[in-house]
N, CA, C and O atoms as a Maestro MAE file, in Angstrom:
{
 s_m_m2io_version
 :::
 2.0.0
}

f_m_ct {
 s_m_title
 :::
 protein
 m_atom[272] {
  # First column is atom index #
  i_m_mmod_type
  r_m_x_coord
  r_m_y_coord
  r_m_z_coord
  i_m_residue_number
  s_m_chain_name
  s_m_pdb_residue_name
  s_m_pdb_atom_name
  i_m_atomic_number
  :::
  1 25 34.441 -63.796 -37.313 1 A "MET " " N  " 7
  2 3 33.822 -64.713 -36.376 1 A "MET " " CA " 6
  3 2 34.362 -64.410 -34.973 1 A "MET " " C  " 6
  4 15 35.564 -64.496 -34.725 1 A "MET " " O  " 8
  5 25 33.462 -64.059 -34.074 2 A "PHE " " N  " 7
  6 3 33.868 -63.717 -32.725 2 A "PHE " " CA " 6
  7 2 33.325 -64.733 -31.738 2 A "PHE " " C  " 6
  8 15 32.202 -65.219 -31.870 2 A "PHE " " O  " 8
  9 25 34.131 -65.037 -30.766 3 A "THR " " N  " 7
  10 3 33.678 -65.932 -29.724 3 A "THR " " CA " 6
  11 2 32.895 -65.132 -28.695 3 A "THR " " C  " 6
  12 15 32.933 -63.902 -28.681 3 A "THR " " O  " 8
  13 25 32.199 -65.840 -27.852 4 A "LYS " " N  " 7
  14 3 31.432 -65.184 -26.799 4 A "LYS " " CA " 6
  15 2 32.359 -64.377 -25.889 4 A "LYS " " C  " 6
  16 15 32.008 -63.285 -25.442 4 A "LYS " " O  " 8
  17 25 33.546 -64.928 -25.620 5 A "GLU " " N  " 7
  18 3 34.503 -64.226 -24.763 5 A "GLU " " CA " 6
  19 2 34.897 -62.883 -25.372 5 A "GLU " " C  " 6
  20 15 34.947 -61.876 -24.666 5 A "GLU " " O  " 8
  21 25 35.177 -62.858 -26.668 6 A "ARG " " N  " 7
  22 3 35.581 -61.613 -27.310 6 A "ARG " " CA " 6
  23 2 34.416 -60.638 -27.348 6 A "ARG " " C  " 6
  24 15 34.617 -59.433 -27.197 6 A "ARG " " O  " 8
  25 25 33.200 -61.138 -27.549 7 A "ASP " " N  " 7
  26 3 32.032 -60.261 -27.506 7 A "ASP " " CA " 6
  27 2 31.924 -59.602 -26.139 7 A "ASP " " C  " 6
  28 15 31.621 -58.413 -26.038 7 A "ASP " " O  " 8
  29 25 32.175 -60.381 -25.082 8 A "ASN " " N  " 7
  30 3 32.132 -59.827 -23.729 8 A "ASN " " CA " 6
  31 2 33.221 -58.784 -23.532 8 A "ASN " " C  " 6
  32 15 32.999 -57.765 -22.877 8 A "ASN " " O  " 8
  33 25 34.393 -59.035 -24.096 9 A "ILE " " N  " 7
  34 3 35.476 -58.055 -24.002 9 A "ILE " " CA " 6
  35 2 35.049 -56.762 -24.670 9 A "ILE " " C  " 6
  36 15 35.274 -55.677 -24.135 9 A "ILE " " O  " 8
  37 25 34.434 -56.876 -25.834 10 A "ARG " " N  " 7
  38 3 33.992 -55.683 -26.551 10 A "ARG " " CA " 6
  39 2 32.940 -54.922 -25.745 10 A "ARG " " C  " 6
  40 15 32.974 -53.692 -25.693 10 A "ARG " " O  " 8
  41 25 32.009 -55.638 -25.118 11 A "GLU " " N  " 7
  42 3 30.953 -54.984 -24.351 11 A "GLU " " CA " 6
  43 2 31.518 -54.254 -23.141 11 A "GLU " " C  " 6
  44 15 31.108 -53.130 -22.852 11 A "GLU " " O  " 8
  45 25 32.451 -54.878 -22.432 12 A "THR " " N  " 7
  46 3 32.995 -54.251 -21.234 12 A "THR " " CA " 6
  47 2 34.103 -53.265 -21.565 12 A "THR " " C  " 6
  48 15 34.506 -52.473 -20.713 12 A "THR " " O  " 8
  49 25 34.592 -53.307 -22.782 13 A "ALA " " N  " 7
  50 3 35.702 -52.436 -23.173 13 A "ALA " " CA " 6
  51 2 35.312 -50.967 -23.227 13 A "ALA " " C  " 6
  52 15 36.182 -50.096 -23.198 13 A "ALA " " O  " 8
  53 25 34.042 -50.685 -23.303 14 A "GLU " " N  " 7
  54 3 33.603 -49.296 -23.381 14 A "GLU " " CA " 6
  55 2 34.082 -48.494 -22.180 14 A "GLU " " C  " 6
  56 15 34.345 -47.298 -22.299 14 A "GLU " " O  " 8
  57 25 34.197 -49.142 -21.023 15 A "SER " " N  " 7
  58 3 34.610 -48.440 -19.816 15 A "SER " " CA " 6
  59 2 36.126 -48.476 -19.619 15 A "SER " " C  " 6
  60 15 36.629 -47.955 -18.624 15 A "SER " " O  " 8
  61 25 36.851 -49.078 -20.545 16 A "ARG " " N  " 7
  62 3 38.302 -49.187 -20.439 16 A "ARG " " CA " 6
  63 2 38.970 -48.248 -21.433 16 A "ARG " " C  " 6
  64 15 38.345 -47.751 -22.371 16 A "ARG " " O  " 8
  65 25 40.230 -48.027 -21.205 17 A "SER " " N  " 7
  66 3 40.976 -47.188 -22.143 17 A "SER " " CA " 6
  67 2 41.167 -47.941 -23.458 17 A "SER " " C  " 6
  68 15 41.145 -49.171 -23.472 17 A "SER " " O  " 8
  69 25 41.353 -47.225 -24.551 18 A "PRO " " N  " 7
  70 3 41.607 -47.887 -25.833 18 A "PRO " " CA " 6
  71 2 42.838 -48.799 -25.773 18 A "PRO " " C  " 6
  72 15 42.865 -49.853 -26.409 18 A "PRO " " O  " 8
  73 25 43.841 -48.393 -25.015 19 A "PHE " " N  " 7
  74 3 45.046 -49.210 -24.865 19 A "PHE " " CA " 6
  75 2 44.711 -50.554 -24.225 19 A "PHE " " C  " 6
  76 15 45.129 -51.599 -24.723 19 A "PHE " " O  " 8
  77 25 43.966 -50.532 -23.135 20 A "GLN " " N  " 7
  78 3 43.583 -51.769 -22.448 20 A "GLN " " CA " 6
  79 2 42.694 -52.630 -23.337 20 A "GLN " " C  " 6
  80 15 42.838 -53.852 -23.369 20 A "GLN " " O  " 8
  81 25 41.791 -52.002 -24.046 21 A "ARG " " N  " 7
  82 3 40.892 -52.731 -24.938 21 A "ARG " " CA " 6
  83 2 41.688 -53.479 -25.996 21 A "ARG " " C  " 6
  84 15 41.434 -54.658 -26.246 21 A "ARG " " O  " 8
  85 25 42.648 -52.807 -26.617 22 A "THR " " N  " 7
  86 3 43.467 -53.441 -27.649 22 A "THR " " CA " 6
  87 2 44.262 -54.601 -27.071 22 A "THR " " C  " 6
  88 15 44.333 -55.667 -27.683 22 A "THR " " O  " 8
  89 25 44.855 -54.410 -25.914 23 A "GLN " " N  " 7
  90 3 45.618 -55.489 -25.289 23 A "GLN " " CA " 6
  91 2 44.744 -56.708 -25.025 23 A "GLN " " C  " 6
  92 15 45.167 -57.839 -25.262 23 A "GLN " " O  " 8
  93 25 43.548 -56.489 -24.543 24 A "ARG " " N  " 7
  94 3 42.657 -57.619 -24.251 24 A "ARG " " CA " 6
  95 2 42.203 -58.304 -25.528 24 A "ARG " " C  " 6
  96 15 42.133 -59.533 -25.571 24 A "ARG " " O  " 8
  97 25 41.895 -57.545 -26.565 25 A "LEU " " N  " 7
  98 3 41.481 -58.146 -27.831 25 A "LEU " " CA " 6
  99 2 42.607 -58.978 -28.445 25 A "LEU " " C  " 6
  100 15 42.373 -60.085 -28.930 25 A "LEU " " O  " 8
  101 25 43.817 -58.445 -28.421 26 A "VAL " " N  " 7
  102 3 44.963 -59.173 -28.978 26 A "VAL " " CA " 6
  103 2 45.241 -60.429 -28.158 26 A "VAL " " C  " 6
  104 15 45.478 -61.494 -28.728 26 A "VAL " " O  " 8
  105 25 45.216 -60.324 -26.849 27 A "SER " " N  " 7
  106 3 45.458 -61.492 -25.998 27 A "SER " " CA " 6
  107 2 44.422 -62.573 -26.220 27 A "SER " " C  " 6
  108 15 44.758 -63.754 -26.304 27 A "SER " " O  " 8
  109 25 43.175 -62.180 -26.314 28 A "SER " " N  " 7
  110 3 42.097 -63.136 -26.552 28 A "SER " " CA " 6
  111 2 42.247 -63.795 -27.918 28 A "SER " " C  " 6
  112 15 42.098 -65.010 -28.045 28 A "SER " " O  " 8
  113 25 42.539 -63.003 -28.928 29 A "ALA " " N  " 7
  114 3 42.719 -63.539 -30.280 29 A "ALA " " CA " 6
  115 2 43.888 -64.509 -30.317 29 A "ALA " " C  " 6
  116 15 43.792 -65.580 -30.917 29 A "ALA " " O  " 8
  117 25 44.988 -64.142 -29.678 30 A "PHE " " N  " 7
  118 3 46.165 -65.005 -29.676 30 A "PHE " " CA " 6
  119 2 45.877 -66.314 -28.943 30 A "PHE " " C  " 6
  120 15 46.294 -67.380 -29.395 30 A "PHE " " O  " 8
  121 25 45.177 -66.243 -27.831 31 A "ALA " " N  " 7
  122 3 44.840 -67.458 -27.081 31 A "ALA " " CA " 6
  123 2 43.996 -68.407 -27.929 31 A "ALA " " C  " 6
  124 15 44.207 -69.619 -27.896 31 A "ALA " " O  " 8
  125 25 43.059 -67.874 -28.674 32 A "GLU " " N  " 7
  126 3 42.246 -68.711 -29.560 32 A "GLU " " CA " 6
  127 2 43.108 -69.350 -30.641 32 A "GLU " " C  " 6
  128 15 42.990 -70.545 -30.914 32 A "GLU " " O  " 8
  129 25 43.967 -68.553 -31.247 33 A "LEU " " N  " 7
  130 3 44.802 -69.047 -32.341 33 A "LEU " " CA " 6
  131 2 45.783 -70.116 -31.876 33 A "LEU " " C  " 6
  132 15 46.019 -71.090 -32.591 33 A "LEU " " O  " 8
  133 25 46.354 -69.947 -30.696 34 A "ILE " " N  " 7
  134 3 47.323 -70.912 -30.192 34 A "ILE " " CA " 6
  135 2 46.645 -72.259 -29.922 34 A "ILE " " C  " 6
  136 15 47.303 -73.299 -29.915 34 A "ILE " " O  " 8
  137 25 45.339 -72.231 -29.703 35 A "GLY " " N  " 7
  138 3 44.585 -73.468 -29.539 35 A "GLY " " CA " 6
  139 2 44.278 -74.148 -30.860 35 A "GLY " " C  " 6
  140 15 43.868 -75.309 -30.885 35 A "GLY " " O  " 8
  141 25 44.473 -73.436 -31.947 36 A "GLU " " N  " 7
  142 3 44.153 -73.962 -33.274 36 A "GLU " " CA " 6
  143 2 45.366 -74.409 -34.074 36 A "GLU " " C  " 6
  144 15 45.269 -75.324 -34.892 36 A "GLU " " O  " 8
  145 25 46.522 -73.760 -33.841 37 A "LYS " " N  " 7
  146 3 47.714 -74.123 -34.608 37 A "LYS " " CA " 6
  147 2 48.964 -73.758 -33.826 37 A "LYS " " C  " 6
  148 15 48.899 -72.973 -32.880 37 A "LYS " " O  " 8
  149 25 50.109 -74.326 -34.216 38 A "PRO " " N  " 7
  150 3 51.359 -74.044 -33.497 38 A "PRO " " CA " 6
  151 2 51.756 -72.572 -33.586 38 A "PRO " " C  " 6
  152 15 51.410 -71.875 -34.540 38 A "PRO " " O  " 8
  153 25 52.482 -72.121 -32.578 39 A "TYR " " N  " 7
  154 3 52.946 -70.733 -32.502 39 A "TYR " " CA " 6
  155 2 53.639 -70.297 -33.784 39 A "TYR " " C  " 6
  156 15 53.388 -69.204 -34.293 39 A "TYR " " O  " 8
  157 25 54.504 -71.147 -34.300 40 A "GLU " " N  " 7
  158 3 55.298 -70.806 -35.479 40 A "GLU " " CA " 6
  159 2 54.440 -70.522 -36.705 40 A "GLU " " C  " 6
  160 15 54.872 -69.805 -37.608 40 A "GLU " " O  " 8
  161 25 53.240 -71.071 -36.747 41 A "GLU " " N  " 7
  162 3 52.356 -70.896 -37.902 41 A "GLU " " CA " 6
  163 2 51.427 -69.690 -37.776 41 A "GLU " " C  " 6
  164 15 50.741 -69.332 -38.733 41 A "GLU " " O  " 8
  165 25 51.404 -69.069 -36.612 42 A "ILE " " N  " 7
  166 3 50.531 -67.914 -36.398 42 A "ILE " " CA " 6
  167 2 51.203 -66.668 -36.958 42 A "ILE " " C  " 6
  168 15 52.320 -66.322 -36.573 42 A "ILE " " O  " 8
  169 25 50.517 -66.010 -37.857 43 A "LEU " " N  " 7
  170 3 51.014 -64.773 -38.452 43 A "LEU " " CA " 6
  171 2 50.402 -63.573 -37.733 43 A "LEU " " C  " 6
  172 15 49.323 -63.673 -37.150 43 A "LEU " " O  " 8
  173 25 51.087 -62.457 -37.779 44 A "VAL " " N  " 7
  174 3 50.513 -61.232 -37.219 44 A "VAL " " CA " 6
  175 2 49.164 -60.965 -37.880 44 A "VAL " " C  " 6
  176 15 48.223 -60.527 -37.219 44 A "VAL " " O  " 8
  177 25 49.071 -61.225 -39.171 45 A "GLN " " N  " 7
  178 3 47.801 -61.007 -39.881 45 A "GLN " " CA " 6
  179 2 46.678 -61.854 -39.291 45 A "GLN " " C  " 6
  180 15 45.533 -61.407 -39.238 45 A "GLN " " O  " 8
  181 25 46.990 -63.072 -38.846 46 A "ASP " " N  " 7
  182 3 45.985 -63.916 -38.193 46 A "ASP " " CA " 6
  183 2 45.455 -63.234 -36.934 46 A "ASP " " C  " 6
  184 15 44.252 -63.228 -36.676 46 A "ASP " " O  " 8
  185 25 46.364 -62.667 -36.161 47 A "ILE " " N  " 7
  186 3 45.973 -61.968 -34.929 47 A "ILE " " CA " 6
  187 2 45.127 -60.745 -35.261 47 A "ILE " " C  " 6
  188 15 44.112 -60.486 -34.614 47 A "ILE " " O  " 8
  189 25 45.554 -59.998 -36.273 48 A "LEU " " N  " 7
  190 3 44.809 -58.803 -36.677 48 A "LEU " " CA " 6
  191 2 43.391 -59.154 -37.099 48 A "LEU " " C  " 6
  192 15 42.429 -58.500 -36.696 48 A "LEU " " O  " 8
  193 25 43.276 -60.189 -37.910 49 A "ASP " " N  " 7
  194 3 41.953 -60.606 -38.383 49 A "ASP " " CA " 6
  195 2 41.069 -61.056 -37.233 49 A "ASP " " C  " 6
  196 15 39.897 -60.686 -37.166 49 A "ASP " " O  " 8
  197 25 41.621 -61.848 -36.335 50 A "ARG " " N  " 7
  198 3 40.834 -62.384 -35.226 50 A "ARG " " CA " 6
  199 2 40.452 -61.291 -34.243 50 A "ARG " " C  " 6
  200 15 39.333 -61.288 -33.730 50 A "ARG " " O  " 8
  201 25 41.356 -60.371 -33.971 51 A "ALA " " N  " 7
  202 3 41.081 -59.288 -33.016 51 A "ALA " " CA " 6
  203 2 40.303 -58.140 -33.648 51 A "ALA " " C  " 6
  204 15 39.788 -57.269 -32.948 51 A "ALA " " O  " 8
  205 25 40.221 -58.146 -34.973 52 A "ASP " " N  " 7
  206 3 39.537 -57.089 -35.718 52 A "ASP " " CA " 6
  207 2 40.159 -55.721 -35.436 52 A "ASP " " C  " 6
  208 15 39.465 -54.749 -35.136 52 A "ASP " " O  " 8
  209 25 41.484 -55.678 -35.541 53 A "ILE " " N  " 7
  210 3 42.217 -54.423 -35.386 53 A "ILE " " CA " 6
  211 2 43.134 -54.244 -36.590 53 A "ILE " " C  " 6
  212 15 43.376 -55.190 -37.340 53 A "ILE " " O  " 8
  213 25 43.635 -53.048 -36.768 54 A "GLY " " N  " 7
  214 3 44.526 -52.763 -37.883 54 A "GLY " " CA " 6
  215 2 45.986 -53.018 -37.544 54 A "GLY " " C  " 6
  216 15 46.368 -53.093 -36.376 54 A "GLY " " O  " 8
  217 25 46.784 -53.148 -38.579 55 A "ARG " " N  " 7
  218 3 48.223 -53.393 -38.429 55 A "ARG " " CA " 6
  219 2 48.900 -52.246 -37.667 55 A "ARG " " C  " 6
  220 15 49.747 -52.488 -36.807 55 A "ARG " " O  " 8
  221 25 48.530 -51.014 -37.979 56 A "THR " " N  " 7
  222 3 49.126 -49.863 -37.298 56 A "THR " " CA " 6
  223 2 48.824 -49.900 -35.807 56 A "THR " " C  " 6
  224 15 49.695 -49.609 -34.986 56 A "THR " " O  " 8
  225 25 47.604 -50.255 -35.458 57 A "THR " " N  " 7
  226 3 47.227 -50.358 -34.047 57 A "THR " " CA " 6
  227 2 48.051 -51.428 -33.354 57 A "THR " " C  " 6
  228 15 48.561 -51.211 -32.255 57 A "THR " " O  " 8
  229 25 48.181 -52.581 -33.993 58 A "PHE " " N  " 7
  230 3 48.964 -53.671 -33.400 58 A "PHE " " CA " 6
  231 2 50.389 -53.209 -33.118 58 A "PHE " " C  " 6
  232 15 50.894 -53.379 -32.008 58 A "PHE " " O  " 8
  233 25 51.034 -52.625 -34.124 59 A "TYR " " N  " 7
  234 3 52.434 -52.231 -33.962 59 A "TYR " " CA " 6
  235 2 52.616 -50.998 -33.083 59 A "TYR " " C  " 6
  236 15 53.735 -50.713 -32.659 59 A "TYR " " O  " 8
  237 25 51.569 -50.278 -32.807 60 A "ALA " " N  " 7
  238 3 51.647 -49.191 -31.829 60 A "ALA " " CA " 6
  239 2 51.761 -49.747 -30.412 60 A "ALA " " C  " 6
  240 15 52.229 -49.064 -29.501 60 A "ALA " " O  " 8
  241 25 51.327 -50.996 -30.240 61 A "HIS " " N  " 7
  242 3 51.327 -51.640 -28.926 61 A "HIS " " CA " 6
  243 2 52.412 -52.699 -28.773 61 A "HIS " " C  " 6
  244 15 52.906 -52.926 -27.669 61 A "HIS " " O  " 8
  245 25 52.786 -53.346 -29.872 62 A "TYR " " N  " 7
  246 3 53.697 -54.491 -29.820 62 A "TYR " " CA " 6
  247 2 54.756 -54.384 -30.908 62 A "TYR " " C  " 6
  248 15 54.511 -53.819 -31.974 62 A "TYR " " O  " 8
  249 25 55.947 -54.938 -30.626 63 A "PHE " " N  " 7
  250 3 57.018 -54.974 -31.609 63 A "PHE " " CA " 6
  251 2 56.797 -56.104 -32.612 63 A "PHE " " C  " 6
  252 15 57.035 -55.947 -33.809 63 A "PHE " " O  " 8
  253 25 56.336 -57.253 -32.096 64 A "ASP " " N  " 7
  254 3 56.053 -58.413 -32.941 64 A "ASP " " CA " 6
  255 2 55.101 -59.333 -32.195 64 A "ASP " " C  " 6
  256 15 54.677 -59.016 -31.084 64 A "ASP " " O  " 8
  257 25 54.761 -60.473 -32.794 65 A "LYS " " N  " 7
  258 3 53.791 -61.366 -32.151 65 A "LYS " " CA " 6
  259 2 54.326 -61.946 -30.848 65 A "LYS " " C  " 6
  260 15 53.546 -62.291 -29.960 65 A "LYS " " O  " 8
  261 25 55.632 -62.057 -30.724 66 A "GLY " " N  " 7
  262 3 56.229 -62.598 -29.511 66 A "GLY " " CA " 6
  263 2 56.092 -61.685 -28.309 66 A "GLY " " C  " 6
  264 15 56.140 -62.147 -27.169 66 A "GLY " " O  " 8
  265 25 55.926 -60.421 -28.545 67 A "GLU " " N  " 7
  266 3 55.806 -59.453 -27.456 67 A "GLU " " CA " 6
  267 2 54.394 -59.388 -26.888 67 A "GLU " " C  " 6
  268 15 54.189 -58.948 -25.757 67 A "GLU " " O  " 8
  269 25 53.440 -59.823 -27.672 68 A "ARG " " N  " 7
  270 3 52.050 -59.693 -27.247 68 A "ARG " " CA " 6
  271 2 51.853 -60.449 -25.960 68 A "ARG " " C  " 6
  272 15 50.747 -60.473 -25.421 68 A "ARG " " O  " 8
  :::
 }
 m_bond[271] {
  # First column is bond index #
  i_m_from
  i_m_to
  i_m_order
  :::
  1 1 2 1
  2 2 3 1
  3 3 4 2
  4 3 5 1
  5 5 6 1
  6 6 7 1
  7 7 8 2
  8 7 9 1
  9 9 10 1
  10 10 11 1
  11 11 12 2
  12 11 13 1
  13 13 14 1
  14 14 15 1
  15 15 16 2
  16 15 17 1
  17 17 18 1
  18 18 19 1
  19 19 20 2
  20 19 21 1
  21 21 22 1
  22 22 23 1
  23 23 24 2
  24 23 25 1
  25 25 26 1
  26 26 27 1
  27 27 28 2
  28 27 29 1
  29 29 30 1
  30 30 31 1
  31 31 32 2
  32 31 33 1
  33 33 34 1
  34 34 35 1
  35 35 36 2
  36 35 37 1
  37 37 38 1
  38 38 39 1
  39 39 40 2
  40 39 41 1
  41 41 42 1
  42 42 43 1
  43 43 44 2
  44 43 45 1
  45 45 46 1
  46 46 47 1
  47 47 48 2
  48 47 49 1
  49 49 50 1
  50 50 51 1
  51 51 52 2
  52 51 53 1
  53 53 54 1
  54 54 55 1
  55 55 56 2
  56 55 57 1
  57 57 58 1
  58 58 59 1
  59 59 60 2
  60 59 61 1
  61 61 62 1
  62 62 63 1
  63 63 64 2
  64 63 65 1
  65 65 66 1
  66 66 67 1
  67 67 68 2
  68 67 69 1
  69 69 70 1
  70 70 71 1
  71 71 72 2
  72 71 73 1
  73 73 74 1
  74 74 75 1
  75 75 76 2
  76 75 77 1
  77 77 78 1
  78 78 79 1
  79 79 80 2
  80 79 81 1
  81 81 82 1
  82 82 83 1
  83 83 84 2
  84 83 85 1
  85 85 86 1
  86 86 87 1
  87 87 88 2
  88 87 89 1
  89 89 90 1
  90 90 91 1
  91 91 92 2
  92 91 93 1
  93 93 94 1
  94 94 95 1
  95 95 96 2
  96 95 97 1
  97 97 98 1
  98 98 99 1
  99 99 100 2
  100 99 101 1
  101 101 102 1
  102 102 103 1
  103 103 104 2
  104 103 105 1
  105 105 106 1
  106 106 107 1
  107 107 108 2
  108 107 109 1
  109 109 110 1
  110 110 111 1
  111 111 112 2
  112 111 113 1
  113 113 114 1
  114 114 115 1
  115 115 116 2
  116 115 117 1
  117 117 118 1
  118 118 119 1
  119 119 120 2
  120 119 121 1
  121 121 122 1
  122 122 123 1
  123 123 124 2
  124 123 125 1
  125 125 126 1
  126 126 127 1
  127 127 128 2
  128 127 129 1
  129 129 130 1
  130 130 131 1
  131 131 132 2
  132 131 133 1
  133 133 134 1
  134 134 135 1
  135 135 136 2
  136 135 137 1
  137 137 138 1
  138 138 139 1
  139 139 140 2
  140 139 141 1
  141 141 142 1
  142 142 143 1
  143 143 144 2
  144 143 145 1
  145 145 146 1
  146 146 147 1
  147 147 148 2
  148 147 149 1
  149 149 150 1
  150 150 151 1
  151 151 152 2
  152 151 153 1
  153 153 154 1
  154 154 155 1
  155 155 156 2
  156 155 157 1
  157 157 158 1
  158 158 159 1
  159 159 160 2
  160 159 161 1
  161 161 162 1
  162 162 163 1
  163 163 164 2
  164 163 165 1
  165 165 166 1
  166 166 167 1
  167 167 168 2
  168 167 169 1
  169 169 170 1
  170 170 171 1
  171 171 172 2
  172 171 173 1
  173 173 174 1
  174 174 175 1
  175 175 176 2
  176 175 177 1
  177 177 178 1
  178 178 179 1
  179 179 180 2
  180 179 181 1
  181 181 182 1
  182 182 183 1
  183 183 184 2
  184 183 185 1
  185 185 186 1
  186 186 187 1
  187 187 188 2
  188 187 189 1
  189 189 190 1
  190 190 191 1
  191 191 192 2
  192 191 193 1
  193 193 194 1
  194 194 195 1
  195 195 196 2
  196 195 197 1
  197 197 198 1
  198 198 199 1
  199 199 200 2
  200 199 201 1
  201 201 202 1
  202 202 203 1
  203 203 204 2
  204 203 205 1
  205 205 206 1
  206 206 207 1
  207 207 208 2
  208 207 209 1
  209 209 210 1
  210 210 211 1
  211 211 212 2
  212 211 213 1
  213 213 214 1
  214 214 215 1
  215 215 216 2
  216 215 217 1
  217 217 218 1
  218 218 219 1
  219 219 220 2
  220 219 221 1
  221 221 222 1
  222 222 223 1
  223 223 224 2
  224 223 225 1
  225 225 226 1
  226 226 227 1
  227 227 228 2
  228 227 229 1
  229 229 230 1
  230 230 231 1
  231 231 232 2
  232 231 233 1
  233 233 234 1
  234 234 235 1
  235 235 236 2
  236 235 237 1
  237 237 238 1
  238 238 239 1
  239 239 240 2
  240 239 241 1
  241 241 242 1
  242 242 243 1
  243 243 244 2
  244 243 245 1
  245 245 246 1
  246 246 247 1
  247 247 248 2
  248 247 249 1
  249 249 250 1
  250 250 251 1
  251 251 252 2
  252 251 253 1
  253 253 254 1
  254 254 255 1
  255 255 256 2
  256 255 257 1
  257 257 258 1
  258 258 259 1
  259 259 260 2
  260 259 261 1
  261 261 262 1
  262 262 263 1
  263 263 264 2
  264 263 265 1
  265 265 266 1
  266 266 267 1
  267 267 268 2
  268 267 269 1
  269 269 270 1
  270 270 271 1
  271 271 272 2
  :::
 }
}
């Protein structure tokens, strides 16, 4: 399930680097999740599912959810 904001990120991401695209997708996913439940309850898997990225991609950019 994608929000309109994430759809827009995906559409404009074509002109951005893959690194920037991943950062924006993760940030958007995290912002949505933080509005739904407390930080402590958010799992990396929740971010991965919402951003529609793989675990390897996430950890190539971030050490943990706190770094995002």
